[in-house]
Coordinates of N, CA and C in Angstrom, one line a residue:
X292 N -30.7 -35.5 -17.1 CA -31.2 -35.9 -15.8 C -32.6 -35.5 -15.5
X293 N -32.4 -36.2 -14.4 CA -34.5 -35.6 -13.9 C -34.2 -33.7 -13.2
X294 N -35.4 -33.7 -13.3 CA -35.2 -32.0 -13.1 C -36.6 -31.9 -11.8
X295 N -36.8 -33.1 -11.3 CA -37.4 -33.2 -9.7 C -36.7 -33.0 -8.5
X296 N -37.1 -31.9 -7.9 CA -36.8 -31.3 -7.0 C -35.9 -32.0 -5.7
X297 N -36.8 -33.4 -5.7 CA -35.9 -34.7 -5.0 C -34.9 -35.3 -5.4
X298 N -35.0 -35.7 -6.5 CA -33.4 -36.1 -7.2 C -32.3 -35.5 -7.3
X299 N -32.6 -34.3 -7.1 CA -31.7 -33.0 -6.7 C -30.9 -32.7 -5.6
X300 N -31.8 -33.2 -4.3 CA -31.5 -33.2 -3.1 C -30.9 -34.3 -3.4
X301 N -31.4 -35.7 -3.5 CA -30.8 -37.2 -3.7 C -29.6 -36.8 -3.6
X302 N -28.9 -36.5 -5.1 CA -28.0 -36.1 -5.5 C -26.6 -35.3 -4.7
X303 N -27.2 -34.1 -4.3 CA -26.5 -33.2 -3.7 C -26.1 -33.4 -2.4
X304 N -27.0 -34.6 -1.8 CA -26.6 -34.7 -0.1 C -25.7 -35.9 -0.1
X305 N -25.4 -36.3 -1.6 CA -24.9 -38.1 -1.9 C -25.9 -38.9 -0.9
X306 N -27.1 -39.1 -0.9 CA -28.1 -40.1 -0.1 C -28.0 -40.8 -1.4
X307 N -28.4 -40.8 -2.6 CA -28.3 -41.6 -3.6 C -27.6 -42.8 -3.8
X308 N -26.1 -42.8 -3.5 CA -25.6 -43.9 -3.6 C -26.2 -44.9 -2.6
X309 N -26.6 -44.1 -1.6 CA -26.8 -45.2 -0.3 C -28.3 -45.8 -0.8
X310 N -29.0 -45.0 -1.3 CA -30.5 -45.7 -1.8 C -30.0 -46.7 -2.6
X311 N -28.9 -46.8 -3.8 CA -29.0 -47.6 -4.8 C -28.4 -48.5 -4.2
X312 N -27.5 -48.6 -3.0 CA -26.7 -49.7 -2.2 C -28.1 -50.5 -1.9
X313 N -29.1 -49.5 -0.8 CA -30.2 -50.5 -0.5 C -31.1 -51.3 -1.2
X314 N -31.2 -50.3 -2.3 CA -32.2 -51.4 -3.4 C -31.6 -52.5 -3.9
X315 N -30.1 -52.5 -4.0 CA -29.5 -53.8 -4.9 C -29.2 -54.6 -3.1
X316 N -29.2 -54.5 -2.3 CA -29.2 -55.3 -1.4 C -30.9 -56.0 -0.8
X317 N -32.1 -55.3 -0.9 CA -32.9 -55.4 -1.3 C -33.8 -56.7 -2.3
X318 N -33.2 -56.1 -3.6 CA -34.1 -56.9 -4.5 C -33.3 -58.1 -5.0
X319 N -34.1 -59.0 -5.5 CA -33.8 -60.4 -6.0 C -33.4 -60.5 -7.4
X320 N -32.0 -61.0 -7.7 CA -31.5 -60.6 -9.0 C -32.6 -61.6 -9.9
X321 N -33.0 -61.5 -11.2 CA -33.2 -62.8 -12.2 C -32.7 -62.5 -13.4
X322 N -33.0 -63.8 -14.4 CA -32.1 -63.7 -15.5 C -33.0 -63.1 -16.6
X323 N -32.6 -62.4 -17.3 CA -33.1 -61.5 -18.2 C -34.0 -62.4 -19.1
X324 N -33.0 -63.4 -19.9 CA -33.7 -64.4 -20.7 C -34.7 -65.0 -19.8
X325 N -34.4 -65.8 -18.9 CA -35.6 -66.6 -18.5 C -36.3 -66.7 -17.7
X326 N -36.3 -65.2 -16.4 CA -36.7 -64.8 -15.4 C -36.4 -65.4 -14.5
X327 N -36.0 -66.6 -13.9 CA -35.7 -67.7 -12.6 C -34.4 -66.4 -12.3
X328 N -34.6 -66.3 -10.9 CA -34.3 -65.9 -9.8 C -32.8 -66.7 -9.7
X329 N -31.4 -65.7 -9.9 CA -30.4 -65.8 -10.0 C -29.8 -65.9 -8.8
X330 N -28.7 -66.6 -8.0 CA -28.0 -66.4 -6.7 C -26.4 -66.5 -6.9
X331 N -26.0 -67.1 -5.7 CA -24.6 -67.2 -6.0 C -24.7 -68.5 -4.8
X332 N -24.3 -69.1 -4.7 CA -24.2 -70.8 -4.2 C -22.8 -71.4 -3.8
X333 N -22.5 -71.7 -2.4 CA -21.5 -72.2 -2.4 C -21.6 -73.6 -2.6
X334 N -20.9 -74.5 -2.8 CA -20.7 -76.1 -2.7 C -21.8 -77.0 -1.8
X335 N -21.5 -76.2 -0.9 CA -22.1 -76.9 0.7 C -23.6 -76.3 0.2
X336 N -24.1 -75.0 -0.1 CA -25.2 -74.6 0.0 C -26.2 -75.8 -1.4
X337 N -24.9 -76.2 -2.4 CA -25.8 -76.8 -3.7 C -26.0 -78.1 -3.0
X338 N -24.8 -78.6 -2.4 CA -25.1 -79.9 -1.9 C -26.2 -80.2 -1.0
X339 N -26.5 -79.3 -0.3 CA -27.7 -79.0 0.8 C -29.0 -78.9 0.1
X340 N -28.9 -78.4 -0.8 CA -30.4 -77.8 -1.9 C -30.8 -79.6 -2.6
X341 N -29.9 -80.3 -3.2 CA -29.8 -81.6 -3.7 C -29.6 -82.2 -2.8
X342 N -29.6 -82.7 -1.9 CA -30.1 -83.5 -1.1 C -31.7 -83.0 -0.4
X343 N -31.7 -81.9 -0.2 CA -33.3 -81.7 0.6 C -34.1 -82.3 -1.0
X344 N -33.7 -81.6 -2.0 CA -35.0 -82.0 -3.1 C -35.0 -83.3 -3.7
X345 N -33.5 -83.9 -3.9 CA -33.3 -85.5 -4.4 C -32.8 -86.3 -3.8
X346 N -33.0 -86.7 -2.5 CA -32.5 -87.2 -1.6 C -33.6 -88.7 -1.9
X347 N -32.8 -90.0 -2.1 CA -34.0 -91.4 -2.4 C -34.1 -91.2 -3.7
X348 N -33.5 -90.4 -5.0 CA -33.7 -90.5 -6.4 C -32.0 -90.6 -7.2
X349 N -32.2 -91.6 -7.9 CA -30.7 -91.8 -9.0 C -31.0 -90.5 -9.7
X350 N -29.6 -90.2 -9.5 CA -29.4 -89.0 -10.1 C -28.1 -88.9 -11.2
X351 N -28.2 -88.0 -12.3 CA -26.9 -87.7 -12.6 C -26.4 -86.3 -12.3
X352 N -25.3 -86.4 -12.4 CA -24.9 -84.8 -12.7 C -23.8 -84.5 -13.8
X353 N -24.7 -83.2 -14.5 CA -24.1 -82.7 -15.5 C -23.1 -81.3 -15.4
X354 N -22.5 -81.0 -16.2 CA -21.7 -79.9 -16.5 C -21.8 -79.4 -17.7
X355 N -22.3 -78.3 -18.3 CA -21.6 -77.4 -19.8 C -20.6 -77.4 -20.0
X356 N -20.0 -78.0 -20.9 CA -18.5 -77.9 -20.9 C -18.7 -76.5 -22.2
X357 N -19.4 -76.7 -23.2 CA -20.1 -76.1 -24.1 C -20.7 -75.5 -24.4
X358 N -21.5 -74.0 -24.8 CA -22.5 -73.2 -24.8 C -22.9 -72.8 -25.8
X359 N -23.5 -73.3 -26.9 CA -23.5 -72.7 -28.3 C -22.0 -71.9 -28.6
X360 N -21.1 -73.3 -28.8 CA -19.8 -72.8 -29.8 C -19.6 -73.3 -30.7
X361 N -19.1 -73.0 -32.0 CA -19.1 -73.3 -33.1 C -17.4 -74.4 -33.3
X362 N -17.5 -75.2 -33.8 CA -16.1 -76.2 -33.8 C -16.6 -77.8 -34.3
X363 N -15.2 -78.5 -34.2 CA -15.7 -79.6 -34.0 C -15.6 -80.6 -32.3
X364 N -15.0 -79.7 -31.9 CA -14.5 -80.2 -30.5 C -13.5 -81.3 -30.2
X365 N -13.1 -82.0 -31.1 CA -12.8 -83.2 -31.3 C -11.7 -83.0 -29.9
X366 N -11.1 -81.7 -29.8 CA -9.6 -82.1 -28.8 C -10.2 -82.3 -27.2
X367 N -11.4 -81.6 -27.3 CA -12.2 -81.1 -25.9 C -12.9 -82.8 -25.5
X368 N -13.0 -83.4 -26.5 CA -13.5 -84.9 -26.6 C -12.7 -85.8 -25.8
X369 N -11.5 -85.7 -26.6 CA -10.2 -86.5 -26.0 C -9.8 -85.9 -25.0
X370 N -9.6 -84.8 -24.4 CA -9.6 -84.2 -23.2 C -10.2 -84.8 -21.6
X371 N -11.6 -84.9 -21.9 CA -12.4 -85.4 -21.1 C -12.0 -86.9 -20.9
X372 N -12.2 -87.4 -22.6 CA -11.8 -89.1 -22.0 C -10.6 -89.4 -21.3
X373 N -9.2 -88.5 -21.7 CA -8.4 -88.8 -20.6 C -8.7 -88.0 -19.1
X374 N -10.0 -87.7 -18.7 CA -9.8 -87.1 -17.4 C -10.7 -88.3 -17.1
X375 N -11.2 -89.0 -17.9 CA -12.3 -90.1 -17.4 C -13.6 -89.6 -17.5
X376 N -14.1 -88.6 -18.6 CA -15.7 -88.6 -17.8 C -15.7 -89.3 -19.9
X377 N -16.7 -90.0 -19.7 CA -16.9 -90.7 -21.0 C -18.3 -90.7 -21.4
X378 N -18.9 -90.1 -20.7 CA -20.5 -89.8 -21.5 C -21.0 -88.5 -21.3
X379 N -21.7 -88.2 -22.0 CA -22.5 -86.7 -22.3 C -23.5 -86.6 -22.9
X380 N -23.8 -85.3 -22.9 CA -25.1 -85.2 -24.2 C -24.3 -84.2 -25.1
X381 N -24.8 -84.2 -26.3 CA -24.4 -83.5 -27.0 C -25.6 -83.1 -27.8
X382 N -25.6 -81.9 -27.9 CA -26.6 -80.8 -28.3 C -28.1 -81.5 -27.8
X383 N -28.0 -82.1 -26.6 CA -29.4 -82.8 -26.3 C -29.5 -84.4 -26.2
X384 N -28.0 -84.8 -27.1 CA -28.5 -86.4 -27.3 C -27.4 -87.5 -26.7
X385 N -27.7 -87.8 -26.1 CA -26.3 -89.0 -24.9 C -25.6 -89.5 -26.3
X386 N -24.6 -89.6 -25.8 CA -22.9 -89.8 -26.4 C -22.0 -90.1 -25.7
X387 N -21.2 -90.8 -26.4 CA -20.2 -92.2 -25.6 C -19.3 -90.9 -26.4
X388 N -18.1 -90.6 -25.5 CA -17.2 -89.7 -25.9 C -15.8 -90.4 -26.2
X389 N -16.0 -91.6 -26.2 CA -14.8 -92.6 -27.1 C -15.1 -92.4 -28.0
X390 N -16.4 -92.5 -28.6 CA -17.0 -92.3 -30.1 C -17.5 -91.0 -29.9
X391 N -16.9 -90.1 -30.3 CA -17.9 -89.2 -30.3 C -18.3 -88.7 -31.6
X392 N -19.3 -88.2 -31.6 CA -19.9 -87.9 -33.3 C -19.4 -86.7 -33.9
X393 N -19.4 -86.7 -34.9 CA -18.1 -85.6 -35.7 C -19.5 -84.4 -36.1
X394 N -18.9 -83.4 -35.3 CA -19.5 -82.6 -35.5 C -19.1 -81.6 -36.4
X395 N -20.9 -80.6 -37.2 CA -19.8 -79.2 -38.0 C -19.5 -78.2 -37.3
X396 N -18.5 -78.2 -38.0 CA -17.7 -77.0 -37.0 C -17.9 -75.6 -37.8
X397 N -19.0 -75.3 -38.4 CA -19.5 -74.2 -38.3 C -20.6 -73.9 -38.0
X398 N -21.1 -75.2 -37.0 CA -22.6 -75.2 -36.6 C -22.2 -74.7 -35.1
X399 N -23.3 -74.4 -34.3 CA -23.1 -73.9 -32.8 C -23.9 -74.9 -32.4
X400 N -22.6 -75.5 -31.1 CA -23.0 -76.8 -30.3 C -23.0 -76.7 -29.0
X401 N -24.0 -77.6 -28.4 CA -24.0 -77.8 -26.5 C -23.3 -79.0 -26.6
X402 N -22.7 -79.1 -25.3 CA -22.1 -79.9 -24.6 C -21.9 -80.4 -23.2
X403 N -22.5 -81.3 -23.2 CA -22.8 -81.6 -21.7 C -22.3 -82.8 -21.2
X404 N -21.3 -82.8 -20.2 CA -20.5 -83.9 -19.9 C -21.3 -84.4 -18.6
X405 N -21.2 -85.9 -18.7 CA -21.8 -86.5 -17.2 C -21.0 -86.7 -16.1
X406 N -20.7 -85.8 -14.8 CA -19.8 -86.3 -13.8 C -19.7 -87.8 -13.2
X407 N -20.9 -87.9 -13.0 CA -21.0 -89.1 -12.1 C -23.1 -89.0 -12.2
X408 N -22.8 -90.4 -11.6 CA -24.1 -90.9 -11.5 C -24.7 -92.1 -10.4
X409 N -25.9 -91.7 -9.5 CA -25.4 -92.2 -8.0 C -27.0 -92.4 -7.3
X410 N -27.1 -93.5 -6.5 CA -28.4 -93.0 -5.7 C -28.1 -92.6 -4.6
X411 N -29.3 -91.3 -4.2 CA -28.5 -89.9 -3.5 C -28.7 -90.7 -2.3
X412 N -28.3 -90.8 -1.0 CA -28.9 -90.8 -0.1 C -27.7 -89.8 1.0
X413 N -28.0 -89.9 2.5 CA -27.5 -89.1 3.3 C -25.9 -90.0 3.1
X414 N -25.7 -90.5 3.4 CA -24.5 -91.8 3.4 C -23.5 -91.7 2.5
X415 N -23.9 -90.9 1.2 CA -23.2 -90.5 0.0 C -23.0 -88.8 -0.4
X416 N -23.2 -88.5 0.8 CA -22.9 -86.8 0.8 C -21.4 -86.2 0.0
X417 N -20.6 -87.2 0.4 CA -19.0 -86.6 0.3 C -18.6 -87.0 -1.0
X418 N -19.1 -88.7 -2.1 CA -19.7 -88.4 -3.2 C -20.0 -87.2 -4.0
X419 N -21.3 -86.7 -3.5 CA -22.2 -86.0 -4.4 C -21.1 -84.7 -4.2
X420 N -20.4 -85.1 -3.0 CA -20.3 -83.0 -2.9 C -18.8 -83.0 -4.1
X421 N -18.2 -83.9 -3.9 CA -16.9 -84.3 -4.7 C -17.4 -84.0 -6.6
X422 N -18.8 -84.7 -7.0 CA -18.9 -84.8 -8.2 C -19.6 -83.4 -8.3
X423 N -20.4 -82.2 -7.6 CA -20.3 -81.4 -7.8 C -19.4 -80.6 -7.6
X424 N -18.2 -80.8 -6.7 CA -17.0 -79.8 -7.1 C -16.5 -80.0 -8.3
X425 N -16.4 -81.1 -8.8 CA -15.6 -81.7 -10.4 C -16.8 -80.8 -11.2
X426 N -18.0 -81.1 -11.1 CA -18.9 -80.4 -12.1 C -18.7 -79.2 -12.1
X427 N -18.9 -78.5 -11.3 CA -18.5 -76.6 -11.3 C -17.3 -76.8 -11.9
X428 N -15.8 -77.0 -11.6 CA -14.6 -77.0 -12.0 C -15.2 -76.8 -13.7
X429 N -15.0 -78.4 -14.4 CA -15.7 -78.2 -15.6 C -16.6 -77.3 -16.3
X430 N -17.8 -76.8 -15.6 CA -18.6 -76.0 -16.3 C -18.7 -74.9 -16.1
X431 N -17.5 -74.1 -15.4 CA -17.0 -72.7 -15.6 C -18.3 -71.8 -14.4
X432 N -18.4 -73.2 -13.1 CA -19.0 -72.8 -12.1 C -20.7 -73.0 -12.3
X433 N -21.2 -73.6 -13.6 CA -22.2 -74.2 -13.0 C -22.4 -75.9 -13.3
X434 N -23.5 -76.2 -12.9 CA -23.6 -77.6 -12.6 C -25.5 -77.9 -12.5
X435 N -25.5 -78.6 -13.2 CA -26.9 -79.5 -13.2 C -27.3 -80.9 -12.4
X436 N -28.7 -80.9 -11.9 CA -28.9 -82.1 -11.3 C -29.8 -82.6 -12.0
X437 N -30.1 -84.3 -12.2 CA -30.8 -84.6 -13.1 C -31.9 -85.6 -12.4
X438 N -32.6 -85.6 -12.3 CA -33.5 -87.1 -11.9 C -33.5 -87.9 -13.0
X439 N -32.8 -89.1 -12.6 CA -33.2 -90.1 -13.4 C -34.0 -91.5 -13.2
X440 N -34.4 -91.8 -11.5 CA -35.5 -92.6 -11.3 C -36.0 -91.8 -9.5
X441 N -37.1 -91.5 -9.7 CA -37.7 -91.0 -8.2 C -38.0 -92.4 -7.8
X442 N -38.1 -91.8 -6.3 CA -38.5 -93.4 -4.9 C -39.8 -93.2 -5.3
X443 N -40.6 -94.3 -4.6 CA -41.9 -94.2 -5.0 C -42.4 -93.5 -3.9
X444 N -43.4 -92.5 -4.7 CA -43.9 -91.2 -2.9 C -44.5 -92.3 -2.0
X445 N -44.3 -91.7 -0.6 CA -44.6 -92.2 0.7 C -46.1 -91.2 0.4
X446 N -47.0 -91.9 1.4 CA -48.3 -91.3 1.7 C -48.3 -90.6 3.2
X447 N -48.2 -89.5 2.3 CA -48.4 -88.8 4.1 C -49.2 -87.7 3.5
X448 N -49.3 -87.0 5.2 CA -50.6 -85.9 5.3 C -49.7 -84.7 5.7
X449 N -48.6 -85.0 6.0 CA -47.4 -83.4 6.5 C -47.1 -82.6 5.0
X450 N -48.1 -81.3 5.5 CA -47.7 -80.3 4.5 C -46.1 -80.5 4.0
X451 N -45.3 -80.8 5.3 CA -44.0 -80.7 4.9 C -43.2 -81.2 3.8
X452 N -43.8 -83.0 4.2 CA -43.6 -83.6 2.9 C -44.1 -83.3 1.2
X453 N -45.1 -82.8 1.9 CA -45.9 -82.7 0.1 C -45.5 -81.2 -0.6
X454 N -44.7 -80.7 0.1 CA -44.6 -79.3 -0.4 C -43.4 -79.1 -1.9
X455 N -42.5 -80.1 -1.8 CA -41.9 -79.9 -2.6 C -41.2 -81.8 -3.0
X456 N -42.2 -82.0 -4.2 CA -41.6 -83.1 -4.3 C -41.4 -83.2 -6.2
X457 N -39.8 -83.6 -6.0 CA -38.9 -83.8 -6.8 C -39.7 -84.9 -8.0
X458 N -39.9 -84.6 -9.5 CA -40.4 -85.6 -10.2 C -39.5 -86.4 -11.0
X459 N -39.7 -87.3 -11.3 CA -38.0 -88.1 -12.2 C -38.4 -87.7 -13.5
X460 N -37.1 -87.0 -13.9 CA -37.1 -86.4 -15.3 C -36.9 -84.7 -15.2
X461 N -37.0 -84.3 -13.7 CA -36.9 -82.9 -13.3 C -35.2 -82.3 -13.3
X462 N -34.8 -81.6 -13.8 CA -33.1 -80.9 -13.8 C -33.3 -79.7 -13.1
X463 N -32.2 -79.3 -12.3 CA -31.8 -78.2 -11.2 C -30.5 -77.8 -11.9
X464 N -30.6 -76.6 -12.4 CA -29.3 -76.0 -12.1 C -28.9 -75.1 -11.2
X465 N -27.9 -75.2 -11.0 CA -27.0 -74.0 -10.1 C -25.7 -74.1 -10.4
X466 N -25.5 -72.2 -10.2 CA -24.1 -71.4 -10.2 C -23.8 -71.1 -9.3
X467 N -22.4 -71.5 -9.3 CA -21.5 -71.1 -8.3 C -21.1 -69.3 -8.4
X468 N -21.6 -68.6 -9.3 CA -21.4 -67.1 -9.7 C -22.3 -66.6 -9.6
X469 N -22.1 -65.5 -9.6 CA -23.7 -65.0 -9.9 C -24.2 -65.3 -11.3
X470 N -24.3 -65.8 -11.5 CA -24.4 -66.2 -13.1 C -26.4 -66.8 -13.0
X471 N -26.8 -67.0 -14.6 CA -28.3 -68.0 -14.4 C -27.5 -69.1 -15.1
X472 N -27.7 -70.4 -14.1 CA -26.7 -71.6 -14.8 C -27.3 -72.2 -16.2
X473 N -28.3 -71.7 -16.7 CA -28.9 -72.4 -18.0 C -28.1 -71.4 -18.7
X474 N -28.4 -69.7 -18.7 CA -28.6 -68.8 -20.1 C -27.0 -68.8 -19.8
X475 N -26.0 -68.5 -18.5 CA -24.9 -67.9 -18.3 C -24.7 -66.6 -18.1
X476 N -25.9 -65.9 -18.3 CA -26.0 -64.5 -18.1 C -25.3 -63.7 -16.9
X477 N -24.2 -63.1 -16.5 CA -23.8 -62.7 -15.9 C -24.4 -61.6 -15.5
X478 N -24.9 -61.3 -14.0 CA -24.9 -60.3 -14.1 C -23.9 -59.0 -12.7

């Protein structure tokens, strides 16, 4: 241990636990691997975040069903087709999961199943919040948003508008855990 005269006191008066309460209440968790700033997200709060950023953009949404694991998957395939989700990516590359491509099973593979696919608007809230509850369920609590065609920008001069705008081709993920929904890093 430290042999500073303060750490000592820290220690001996138990103030210490209470500093390390305030610092982890304090600071902003991120993911080791990739530094983006980790949370914990309920349903309503992801639904709320996807609609302020892709609100007027076709979207899909994704789930990991998969994380670099080694197999062929083949039962996880037929699985899915009987729950009905019938497209994905697989290690990157869209796949019809009636056909799905035989994979080696002693390679390590992603898996990304498509919930649903939708143009966002306010009108389709109970949609989107439905296909991200099914997405979390699936992806062991996280879930991806995808742009697949942005509206064409409106011309305005409100900071407000221009501050954050969604480009088609842009993905969001979010965990329902504390987790980072790309790496899965728990922390």
């Amino acid at each position: 241990g430290s042999h500073n005269p303060r750490s000592t006191v820290a220690t001996v008066t138990e103030i210490m636990d209470y500093l390390r309460l305030l610092w982890a209440r304090v600071g902003l968790p991120h993911c080791p691997d990739c530094g983006k700033q980790v949370a914990r997200r309920t349903v309503q709060e992801i639904v709320d975040d996807v609609l302020w950023r892709f609100e007027g953009h076709a979207l899909a949404i994704w789930s990991p069903a998969v994380r670099n694991r080694k197999g062929t998957h083949a039962d996880l395939f037929k699985a899915l087709v009987e729950q009905g989700y019938l497209h994905g990516k697989v290690n990157g590359r869209e796949e019809d999961f009636e056909n799905p491509p035989e994979l080696e099973k002693n390679l390590r593979h992603d898996i990304d199943v498509r919930v649903d696919r939708l143009r966002l608007d306010r009108a389709n809230r109970q949609r989107l919040t439905e296909a991200v509850e099914a997405g979390l369920r699936l992806g062991a609590g996280a879930v991806a948003i995808e742009s697949l065609k942005a509206p064409k920008p409106k011309k305005s001069d409100d900071p407000d508008e221009m501050r954050f705008q969604t480009k088609e081709g842009d993905t969001t993920a979010y965990s329902e855990e504390f987790a980072c929904p790309e790496h899965g890093a728990f922390l």
